[in-house]
Coordinates of C-alpha atoms in Angstrom, one line a residue:
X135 CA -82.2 50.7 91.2
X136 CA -83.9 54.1 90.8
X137 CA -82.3 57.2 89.4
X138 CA -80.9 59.8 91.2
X139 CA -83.4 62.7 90.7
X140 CA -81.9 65.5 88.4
X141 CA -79.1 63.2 87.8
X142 CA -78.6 62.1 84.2
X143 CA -76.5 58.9 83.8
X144 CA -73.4 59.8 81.7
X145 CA -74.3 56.9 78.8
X146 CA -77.2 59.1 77.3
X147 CA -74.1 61.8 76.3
X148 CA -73.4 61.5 72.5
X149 CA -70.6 63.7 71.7
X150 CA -70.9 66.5 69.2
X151 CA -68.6 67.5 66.4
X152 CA -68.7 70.5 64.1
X153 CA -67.4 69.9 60.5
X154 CA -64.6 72.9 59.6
X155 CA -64.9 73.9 56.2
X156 CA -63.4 72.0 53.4
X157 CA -60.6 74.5 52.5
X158 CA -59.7 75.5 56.0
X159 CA -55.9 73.9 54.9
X160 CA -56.5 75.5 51.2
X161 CA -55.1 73.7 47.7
X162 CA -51.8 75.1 48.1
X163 CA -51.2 73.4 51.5
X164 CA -51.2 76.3 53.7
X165 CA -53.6 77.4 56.6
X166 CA -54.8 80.5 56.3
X167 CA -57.1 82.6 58.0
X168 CA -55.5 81.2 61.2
X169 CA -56.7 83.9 63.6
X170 CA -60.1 83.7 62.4
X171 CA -60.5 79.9 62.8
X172 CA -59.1 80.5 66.3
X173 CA -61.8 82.3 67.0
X174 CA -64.8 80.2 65.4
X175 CA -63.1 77.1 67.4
X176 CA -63.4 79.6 70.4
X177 CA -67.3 79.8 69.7
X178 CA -67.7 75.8 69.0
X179 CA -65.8 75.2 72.4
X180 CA -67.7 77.6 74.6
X181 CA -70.7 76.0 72.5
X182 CA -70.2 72.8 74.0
X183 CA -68.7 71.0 71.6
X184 CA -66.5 67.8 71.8
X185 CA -64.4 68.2 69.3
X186 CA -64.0 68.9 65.2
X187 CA -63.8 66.9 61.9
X188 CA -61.5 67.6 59.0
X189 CA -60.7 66.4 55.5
X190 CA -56.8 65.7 55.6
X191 CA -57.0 66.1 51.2
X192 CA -54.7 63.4 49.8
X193 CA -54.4 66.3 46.9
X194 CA -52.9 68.2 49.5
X195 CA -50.6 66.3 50.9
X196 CA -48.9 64.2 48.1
X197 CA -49.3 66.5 45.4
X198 CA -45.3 67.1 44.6
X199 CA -45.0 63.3 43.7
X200 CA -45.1 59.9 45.4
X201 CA -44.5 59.3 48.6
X202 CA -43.2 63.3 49.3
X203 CA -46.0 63.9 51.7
X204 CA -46.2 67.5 53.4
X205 CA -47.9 67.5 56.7
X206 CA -47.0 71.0 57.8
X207 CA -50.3 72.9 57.3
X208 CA -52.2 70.1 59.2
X209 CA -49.7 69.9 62.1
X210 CA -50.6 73.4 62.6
X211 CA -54.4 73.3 62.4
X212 CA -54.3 70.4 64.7
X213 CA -52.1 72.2 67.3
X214 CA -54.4 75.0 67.0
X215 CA -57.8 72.3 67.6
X216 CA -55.5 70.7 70.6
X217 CA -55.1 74.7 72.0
X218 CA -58.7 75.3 71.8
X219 CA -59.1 72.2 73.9
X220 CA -61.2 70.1 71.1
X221 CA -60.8 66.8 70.0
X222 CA -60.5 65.8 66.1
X223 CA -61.6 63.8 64.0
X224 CA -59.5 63.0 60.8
X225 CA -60.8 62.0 57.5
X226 CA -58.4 60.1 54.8
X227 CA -59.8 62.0 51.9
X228 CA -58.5 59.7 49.2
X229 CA -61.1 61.6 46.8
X230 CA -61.5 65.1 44.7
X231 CA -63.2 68.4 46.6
X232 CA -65.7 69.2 44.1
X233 CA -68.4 67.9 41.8
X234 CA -70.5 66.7 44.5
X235 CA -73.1 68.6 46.6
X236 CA -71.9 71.4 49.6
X237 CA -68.8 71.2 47.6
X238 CA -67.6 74.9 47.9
X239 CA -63.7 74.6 47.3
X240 CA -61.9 72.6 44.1
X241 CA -58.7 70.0 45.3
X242 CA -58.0 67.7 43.1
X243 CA -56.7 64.4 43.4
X244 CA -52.9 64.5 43.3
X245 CA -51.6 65.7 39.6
X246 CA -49.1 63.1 39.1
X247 CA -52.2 60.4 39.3
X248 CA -54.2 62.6 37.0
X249 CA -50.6 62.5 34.6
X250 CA -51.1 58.8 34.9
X251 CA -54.9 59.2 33.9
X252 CA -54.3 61.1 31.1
X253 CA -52.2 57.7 29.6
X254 CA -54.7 55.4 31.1
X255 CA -58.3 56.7 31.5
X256 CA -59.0 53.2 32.8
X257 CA -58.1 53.8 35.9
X258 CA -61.2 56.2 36.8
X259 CA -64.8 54.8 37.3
X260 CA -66.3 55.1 34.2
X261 CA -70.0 55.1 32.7
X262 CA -72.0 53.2 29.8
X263 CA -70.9 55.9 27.5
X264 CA -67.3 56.6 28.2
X265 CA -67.2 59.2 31.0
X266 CA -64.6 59.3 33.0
X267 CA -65.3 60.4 36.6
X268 CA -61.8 61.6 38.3
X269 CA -63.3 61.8 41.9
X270 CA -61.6 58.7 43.0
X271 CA -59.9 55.7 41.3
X272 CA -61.8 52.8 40.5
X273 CA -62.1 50.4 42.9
X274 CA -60.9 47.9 40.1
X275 CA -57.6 49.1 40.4
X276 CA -57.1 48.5 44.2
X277 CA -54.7 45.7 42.9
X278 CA -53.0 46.9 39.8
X279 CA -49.7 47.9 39.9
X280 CA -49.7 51.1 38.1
X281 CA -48.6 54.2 39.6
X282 CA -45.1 54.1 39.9
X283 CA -44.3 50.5 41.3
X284 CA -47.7 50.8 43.8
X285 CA -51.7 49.8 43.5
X286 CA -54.1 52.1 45.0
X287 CA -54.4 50.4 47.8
X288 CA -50.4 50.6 48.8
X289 CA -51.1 54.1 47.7
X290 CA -53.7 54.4 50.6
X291 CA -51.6 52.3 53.0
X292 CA -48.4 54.3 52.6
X293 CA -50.5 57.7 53.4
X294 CA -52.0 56.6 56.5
X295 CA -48.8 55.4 57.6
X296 CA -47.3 59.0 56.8
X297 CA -49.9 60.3 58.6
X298 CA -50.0 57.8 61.8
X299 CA -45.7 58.7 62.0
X300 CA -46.2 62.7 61.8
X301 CA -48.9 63.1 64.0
X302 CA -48.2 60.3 66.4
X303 CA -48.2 62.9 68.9
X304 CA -51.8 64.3 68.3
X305 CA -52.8 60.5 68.4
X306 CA -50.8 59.4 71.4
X307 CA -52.2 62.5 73.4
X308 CA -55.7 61.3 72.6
X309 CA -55.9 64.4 70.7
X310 CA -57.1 62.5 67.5
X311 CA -59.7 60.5 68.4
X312 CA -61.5 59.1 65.1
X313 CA -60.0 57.9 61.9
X314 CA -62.7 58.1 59.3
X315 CA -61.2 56.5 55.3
X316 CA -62.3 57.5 52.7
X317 CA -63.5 54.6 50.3
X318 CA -64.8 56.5 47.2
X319 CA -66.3 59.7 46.1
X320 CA -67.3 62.1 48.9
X321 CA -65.5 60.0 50.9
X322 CA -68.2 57.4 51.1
X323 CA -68.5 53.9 50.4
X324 CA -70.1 53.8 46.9
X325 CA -69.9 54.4 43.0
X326 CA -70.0 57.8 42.0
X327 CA -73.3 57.4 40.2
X328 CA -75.1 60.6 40.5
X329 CA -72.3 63.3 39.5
X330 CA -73.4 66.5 39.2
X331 CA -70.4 67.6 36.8
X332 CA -72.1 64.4 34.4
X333 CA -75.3 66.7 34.5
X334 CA -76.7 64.2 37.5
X335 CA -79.7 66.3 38.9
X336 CA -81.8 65.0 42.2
X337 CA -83.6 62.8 42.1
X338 CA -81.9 61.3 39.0
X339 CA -81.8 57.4 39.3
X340 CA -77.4 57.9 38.5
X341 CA -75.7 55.3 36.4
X342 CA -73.7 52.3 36.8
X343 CA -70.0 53.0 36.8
X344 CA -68.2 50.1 35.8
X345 CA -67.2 50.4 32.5
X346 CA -63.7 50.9 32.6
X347 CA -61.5 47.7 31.2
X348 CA -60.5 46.7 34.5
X349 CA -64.2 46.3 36.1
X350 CA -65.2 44.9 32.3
X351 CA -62.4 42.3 32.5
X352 CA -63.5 41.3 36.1
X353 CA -67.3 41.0 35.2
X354 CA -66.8 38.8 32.0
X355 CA -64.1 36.2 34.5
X356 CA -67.2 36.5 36.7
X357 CA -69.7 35.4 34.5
X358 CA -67.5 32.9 32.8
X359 CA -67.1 31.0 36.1
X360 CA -70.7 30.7 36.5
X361 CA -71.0 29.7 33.6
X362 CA -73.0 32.4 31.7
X363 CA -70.5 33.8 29.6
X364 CA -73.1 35.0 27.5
X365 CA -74.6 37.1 30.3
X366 CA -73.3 41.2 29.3
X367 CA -73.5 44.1 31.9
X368 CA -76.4 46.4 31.8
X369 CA -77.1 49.1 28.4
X370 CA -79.0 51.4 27.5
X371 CA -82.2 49.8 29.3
X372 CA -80.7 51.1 32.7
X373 CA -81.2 54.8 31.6
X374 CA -79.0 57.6 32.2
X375 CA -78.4 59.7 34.8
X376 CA -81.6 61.7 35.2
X377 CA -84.1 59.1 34.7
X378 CA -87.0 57.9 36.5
X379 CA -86.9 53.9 37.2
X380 CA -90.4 53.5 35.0
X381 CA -89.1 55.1 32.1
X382 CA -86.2 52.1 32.5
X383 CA -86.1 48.6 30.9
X384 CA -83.8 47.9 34.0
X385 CA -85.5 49.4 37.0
X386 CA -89.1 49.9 36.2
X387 CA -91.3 47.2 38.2
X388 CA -90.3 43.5 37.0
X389 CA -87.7 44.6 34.7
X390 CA -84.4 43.4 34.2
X391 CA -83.1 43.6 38.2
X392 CA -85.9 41.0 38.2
X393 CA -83.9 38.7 36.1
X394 CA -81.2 35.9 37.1
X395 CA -79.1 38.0 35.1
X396 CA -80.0 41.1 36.6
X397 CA -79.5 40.0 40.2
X398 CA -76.4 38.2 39.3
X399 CA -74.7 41.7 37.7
X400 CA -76.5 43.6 41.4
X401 CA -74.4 40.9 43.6
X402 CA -71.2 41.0 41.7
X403 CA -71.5 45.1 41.5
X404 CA -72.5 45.4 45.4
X405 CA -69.9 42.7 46.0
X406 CA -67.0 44.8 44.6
X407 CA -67.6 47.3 46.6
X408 CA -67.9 46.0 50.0
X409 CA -64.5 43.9 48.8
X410 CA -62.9 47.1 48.2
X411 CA -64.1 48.7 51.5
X412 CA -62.8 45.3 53.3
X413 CA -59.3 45.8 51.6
X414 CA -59.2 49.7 52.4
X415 CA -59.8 48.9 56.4
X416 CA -57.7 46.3 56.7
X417 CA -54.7 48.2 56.1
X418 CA -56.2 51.5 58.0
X419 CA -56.6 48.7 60.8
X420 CA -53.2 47.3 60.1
X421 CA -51.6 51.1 60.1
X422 CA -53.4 52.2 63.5
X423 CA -53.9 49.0 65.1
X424 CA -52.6 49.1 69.0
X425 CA -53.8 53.0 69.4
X426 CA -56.6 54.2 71.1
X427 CA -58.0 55.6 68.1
X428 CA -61.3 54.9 66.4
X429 CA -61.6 54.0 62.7
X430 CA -65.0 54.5 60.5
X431 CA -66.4 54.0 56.9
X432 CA -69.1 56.9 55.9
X433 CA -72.0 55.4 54.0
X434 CA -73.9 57.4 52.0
X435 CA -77.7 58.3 52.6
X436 CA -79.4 57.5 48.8
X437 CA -82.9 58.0 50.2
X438 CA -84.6 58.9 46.8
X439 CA -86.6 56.2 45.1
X440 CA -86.3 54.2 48.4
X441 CA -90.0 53.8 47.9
X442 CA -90.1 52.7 44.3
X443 CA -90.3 48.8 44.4
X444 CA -86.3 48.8 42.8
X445 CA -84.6 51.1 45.2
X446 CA -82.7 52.2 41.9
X447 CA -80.6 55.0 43.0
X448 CA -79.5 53.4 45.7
X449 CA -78.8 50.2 43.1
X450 CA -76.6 52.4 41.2
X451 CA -74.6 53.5 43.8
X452 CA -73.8 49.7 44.6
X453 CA -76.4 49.4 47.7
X454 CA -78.5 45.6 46.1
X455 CA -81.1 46.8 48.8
X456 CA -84.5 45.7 47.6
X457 CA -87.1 44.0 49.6
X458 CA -85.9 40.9 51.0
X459 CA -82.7 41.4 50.7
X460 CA -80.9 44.0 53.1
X461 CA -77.6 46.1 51.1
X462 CA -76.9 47.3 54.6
X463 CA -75.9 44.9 57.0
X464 CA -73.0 43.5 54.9
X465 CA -71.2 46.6 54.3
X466 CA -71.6 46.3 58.4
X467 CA -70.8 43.0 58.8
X468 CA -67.5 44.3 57.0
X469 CA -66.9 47.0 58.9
X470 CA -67.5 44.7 62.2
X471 CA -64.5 42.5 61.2
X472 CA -62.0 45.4 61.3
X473 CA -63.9 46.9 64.7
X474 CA -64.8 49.9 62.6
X475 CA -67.8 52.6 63.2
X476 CA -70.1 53.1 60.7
X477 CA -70.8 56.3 59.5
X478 CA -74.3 57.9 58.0
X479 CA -75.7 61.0 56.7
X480 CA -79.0 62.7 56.1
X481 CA -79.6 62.1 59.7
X482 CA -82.1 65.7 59.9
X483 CA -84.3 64.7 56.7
X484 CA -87.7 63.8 57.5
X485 CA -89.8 62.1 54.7
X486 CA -92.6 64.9 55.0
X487 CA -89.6 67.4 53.6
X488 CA -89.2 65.6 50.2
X489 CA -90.5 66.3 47.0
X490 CA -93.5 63.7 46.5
X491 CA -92.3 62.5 43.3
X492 CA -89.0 61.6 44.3
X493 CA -90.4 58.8 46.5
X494 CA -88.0 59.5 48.9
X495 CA -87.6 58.1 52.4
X496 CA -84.6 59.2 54.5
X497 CA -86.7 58.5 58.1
X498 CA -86.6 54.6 56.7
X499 CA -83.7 54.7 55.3
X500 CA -81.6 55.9 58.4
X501 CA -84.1 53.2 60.4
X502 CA -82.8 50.5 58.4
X503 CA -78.7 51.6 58.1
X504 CA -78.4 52.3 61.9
X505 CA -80.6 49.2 63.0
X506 CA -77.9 47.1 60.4
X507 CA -74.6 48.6 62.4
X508 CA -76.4 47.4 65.4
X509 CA -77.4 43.7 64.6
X510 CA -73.8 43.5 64.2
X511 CA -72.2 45.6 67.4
X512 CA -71.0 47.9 66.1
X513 CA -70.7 51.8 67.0
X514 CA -73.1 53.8 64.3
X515 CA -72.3 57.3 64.1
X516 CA -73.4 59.9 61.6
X517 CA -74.1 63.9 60.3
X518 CA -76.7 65.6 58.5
X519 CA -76.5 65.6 54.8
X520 CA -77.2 69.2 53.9
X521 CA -77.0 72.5 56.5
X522 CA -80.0 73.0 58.8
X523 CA -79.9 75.5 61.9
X524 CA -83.6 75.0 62.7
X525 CA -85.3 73.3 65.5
X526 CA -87.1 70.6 63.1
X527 CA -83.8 69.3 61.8
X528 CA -82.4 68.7 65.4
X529 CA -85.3 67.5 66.8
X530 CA -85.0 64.8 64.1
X531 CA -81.1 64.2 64.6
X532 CA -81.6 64.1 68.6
X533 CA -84.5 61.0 68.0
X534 CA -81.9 59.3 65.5
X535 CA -79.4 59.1 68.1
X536 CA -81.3 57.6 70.9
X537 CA -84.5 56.2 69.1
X538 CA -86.0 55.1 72.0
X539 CA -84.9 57.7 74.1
X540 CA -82.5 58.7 77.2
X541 CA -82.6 55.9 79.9
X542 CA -82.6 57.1 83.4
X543 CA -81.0 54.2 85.0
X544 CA -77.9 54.2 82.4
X545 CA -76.7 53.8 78.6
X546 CA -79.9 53.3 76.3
X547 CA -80.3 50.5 74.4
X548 CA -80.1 51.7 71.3
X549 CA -77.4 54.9 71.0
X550 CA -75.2 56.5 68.2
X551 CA -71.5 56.8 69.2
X552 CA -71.4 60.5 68.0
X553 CA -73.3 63.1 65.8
X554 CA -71.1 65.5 63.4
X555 CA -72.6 68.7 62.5
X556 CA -72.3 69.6 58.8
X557 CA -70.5 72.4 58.6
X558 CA -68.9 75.1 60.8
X559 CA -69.4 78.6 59.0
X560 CA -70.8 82.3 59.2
X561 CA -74.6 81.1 58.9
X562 CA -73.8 79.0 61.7
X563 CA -72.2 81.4 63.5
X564 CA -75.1 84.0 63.5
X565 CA -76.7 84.8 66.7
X566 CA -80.0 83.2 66.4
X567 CA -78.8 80.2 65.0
X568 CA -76.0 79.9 67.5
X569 CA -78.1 80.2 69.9
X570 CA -80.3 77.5 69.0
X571 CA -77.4 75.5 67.9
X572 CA -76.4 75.5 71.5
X573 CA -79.4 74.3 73.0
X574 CA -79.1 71.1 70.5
X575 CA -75.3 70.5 71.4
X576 CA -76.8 70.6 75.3
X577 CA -79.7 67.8 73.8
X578 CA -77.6 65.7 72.6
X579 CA -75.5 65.7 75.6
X580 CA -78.3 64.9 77.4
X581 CA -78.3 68.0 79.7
X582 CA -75.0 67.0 80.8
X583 CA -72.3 69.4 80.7
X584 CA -69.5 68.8 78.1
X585 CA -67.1 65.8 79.0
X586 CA -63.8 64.7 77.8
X587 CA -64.7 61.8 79.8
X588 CA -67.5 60.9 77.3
X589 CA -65.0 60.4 74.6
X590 CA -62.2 57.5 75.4
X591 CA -61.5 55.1 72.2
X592 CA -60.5 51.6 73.2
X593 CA -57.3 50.5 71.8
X594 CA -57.6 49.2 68.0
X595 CA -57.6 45.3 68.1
X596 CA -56.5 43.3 64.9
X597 CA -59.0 42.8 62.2
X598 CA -60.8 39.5 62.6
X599 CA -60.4 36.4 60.4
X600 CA -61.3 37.8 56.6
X601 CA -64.8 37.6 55.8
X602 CA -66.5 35.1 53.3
X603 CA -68.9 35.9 50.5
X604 CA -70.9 32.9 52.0
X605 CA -71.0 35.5 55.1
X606 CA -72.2 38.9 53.0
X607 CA -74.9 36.7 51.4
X608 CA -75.8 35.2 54.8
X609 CA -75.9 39.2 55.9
X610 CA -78.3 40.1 53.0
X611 CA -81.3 38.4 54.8
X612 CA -84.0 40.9 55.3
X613 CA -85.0 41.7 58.9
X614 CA -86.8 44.3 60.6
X615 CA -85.3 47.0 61.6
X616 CA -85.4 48.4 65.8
X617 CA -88.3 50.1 66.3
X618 CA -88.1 54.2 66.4
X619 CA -89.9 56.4 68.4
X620 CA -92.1 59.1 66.4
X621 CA -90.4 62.1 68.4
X622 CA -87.7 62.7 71.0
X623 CA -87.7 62.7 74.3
X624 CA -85.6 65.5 74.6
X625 CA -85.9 68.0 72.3
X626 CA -84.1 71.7 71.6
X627 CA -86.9 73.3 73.4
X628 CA -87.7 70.9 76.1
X629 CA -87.1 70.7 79.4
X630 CA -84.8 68.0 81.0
X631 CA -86.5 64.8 81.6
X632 CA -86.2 64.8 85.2
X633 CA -87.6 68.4 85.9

């Protein structure tokens, strides 16, 4: 059937969200500034924006003790959102505001986990040569019963229940509309290898970080099964955290990732990860399942050295993603069994933009991530990983989302569920860049006026059947990824398609 002229069908519209600052609820658990948010979520409305996303700090909220959560600084910023007529999206910040980049504001993780830190340093990810990172708790902990009677993971599941029973009424209302969980530092799936407090500078190849006794005991039970007891982690040949992969024993071309060894340790560290990832939805599934809510994982975009033969930096931060073998489509395959989005960043970088010797590749990269979420149908959302309020950066967000453009006889083949705008603030704000901003929120609608219509979460099913590591490996198998077109259709200073 041919389209209606000047009539764009209503499956080219990818919503639009605007990140609020990460201290609009500030360390002491109080929203301030309220009358001036009021009025910036006044301006992102009339903008055309669906809706807003904000870090719900688990500093914040438990920080008197276990289990005493305080929600009362978040119930008003979301009644405030629902009275601007926004939707939200709510992020289970299970990690530390600071340390990382764009990090503006310091929360902590709660005080009483740091106390139980100071006893057991173990219980932080932790690098060749001792440092403790208190970002987020190692993922070799999700099982250990140390923090007064619960394991990090009944930690997570007991907050996200908190927050599911005091704001059932912002999720029942539809008002809440996207549950992203945090599943390490950042709030993305991976180690925290590339730390700028450690003295991490881009583009740094970052450092394993599985040195504390817990991940130490697991690798040596790991390598004793296989029967390579012999076989120890990686030392000083993997460099520290602002080498290059030549200068590297480990990562320069045929070193040590090469090895049986090498490859063994880059499974079992990629592995744990996605494991942990798996464990951390299934109870977010388990806590929201049966509500028409969406739940996501954020993934993080490690686009520097991409085009160095051993993808190190990405290697470090637990994505095994080397030719041949794809680090992407498991963590999707994952996030398919719990009917979860897939969240990615650096969505505005274009290779052209980075430094030559970084051998960076975000446009690949981002090619390759979203073209995983969809082999395995699943939604694929994202955000741009630094600010950008020119018309280079959108253009490059607006092709991400529909790489092969609108379709003018219905949904296109290839679409991102939603775009999130990094970050809601005075730069933004400015005239000119407003201005500009506008005409991308009206892109990436597709010309289409704003719709509530657009966004309508299906109820949460049940988690699937648990996945295999016969399945992950089965996932690793390189493919190519969709193809991309070279610019969009419909960019911030074009005209609409049909015209």
């Amino acid at each position: 059937m041919a389209p209606i002229p000047g009539v764009m069908p209503i499956g080219n519209y990818v919503s639009l969200y605007v990140m609020l600052p990460l201290g609009v609820v500030n360390a002491e658990n109080v929203f301030p500034d309220k009358e001036k948010v009021e009025d910036e979520l006044k301006q992102v409305k009339a903008g055309g924006c669906d809706g807003v996303m904000v870090d719900v700090w688990w500093g914040i909220i438990e920080a008197k003790g276990p289990k005493q959560y305080d929600w009362s600084a978040y119930r008003e910023l979301f009644q405030l959102v629902k009275k601007c007529g926004l939707k939200i999206q709510a992020i289970m910040s299970f990690h530390q505001c600071g340390g990382n980049v764009g990090d503006a504001v310091f929360i902590p993780i709660p005080q009483w986990i740091l106390q139980i830190g100071d006893k057991n340093p173990d219980i932080f990810y932790t690098n060749r040569a001792g440092n403790r990172n208190q970002e987020y708790l190692s993922l070799a902990v999700d099982n250990q019963c140390l923090f007064q009677g619960r394991t990090a993971i009944e930690m997570y599941r007991d907050f996200m229940e908190s927050f599911r029973d005091n704001m059932a009424d912002f999720l029942k209302g539809g008002d809440i509309v996207d549950i992203e969980v945090g599943c390490g530092a950042a709030g993305e799936l991976r180690y925290p290898s590339y730390p700028e407090t450690q003295g991490w500078v881009f583009p740094g190849i970052g450092e394993f970080q599985c040195y504390d006794k817990y991940m130490v005991a697991d690798w040596k039970a790991a390598v004793k099964q296989a029967g390579n007891a012999d076989w120890e982690m990686p030392g000083k040949g993997a460099g520290t955290y602002n080498d290059t992969p030549d200068k590297t024993e480990f990562f320069r071309p045929n070193g040590t990732y090469k090895t049986d060894m090498g490859k063994f340790f880059l499974t079992w560290y990629s592995n744990k990860l996605i494991i942990h990832g798996d464990q951390v939805l299934e109870e977010a599934n388990k806590v929201f399942v049966g509500l028409r809510v969406n739940i996501a994982a954020k993934v993080s975009g490690i686009h520097w050295w991409y085009n160095h033969v051993s993808h190190a930096a990405e290697l470090t931060a637990g994505f095994y993603n080397v030719a041949g073998r794809d680090g992407y489509r498991p963590i999707a395959r994952m996030l398919a069994r719990h009917h979860a989005t897939l969240n990615f960043t650096c969505l505005e970088m274009r290779d052209s933009e980075q430094p030559a010797e970084a051998k960076s590749a975000p446009q690949e990269l981002v090619q390759q991530v979203l073209s995983s979420g969809w082999k395995e149908y699943i939604d694929v959302a994202g955000e741009n990983a630094l600010p950008r309020y020119d018309a280079t950066a959108y253009n490059q967000m607006l092709l991400n989302v529909r790489p092969n453009g609108v379709n003018l006889n219905g949904p296109p083949k290839l679409k991102m569920s939603g775009l999130t705008y990094l970050r809601l603030s005075d730069d933004l704000l400015q005239t000119d860049n407003f201005e500009l901003f506008k005409k991308f929120v009206k892109k990436m609608h597709a010309d289409l006026d704003p719709s509530p219509n657009a966004i309508s979460p299906a109820v949460l099913e049940r988690s699937n059947s648990a996945i295999t590591i016969d399945e992950l490996m089965e996932a690793t198998k390189g493919s190519s990824p969709f193809p991309w077109y070279d610019v969009t259709d419909i960019p911030v200073d074009g005209s609409n398609p049909f015209d």
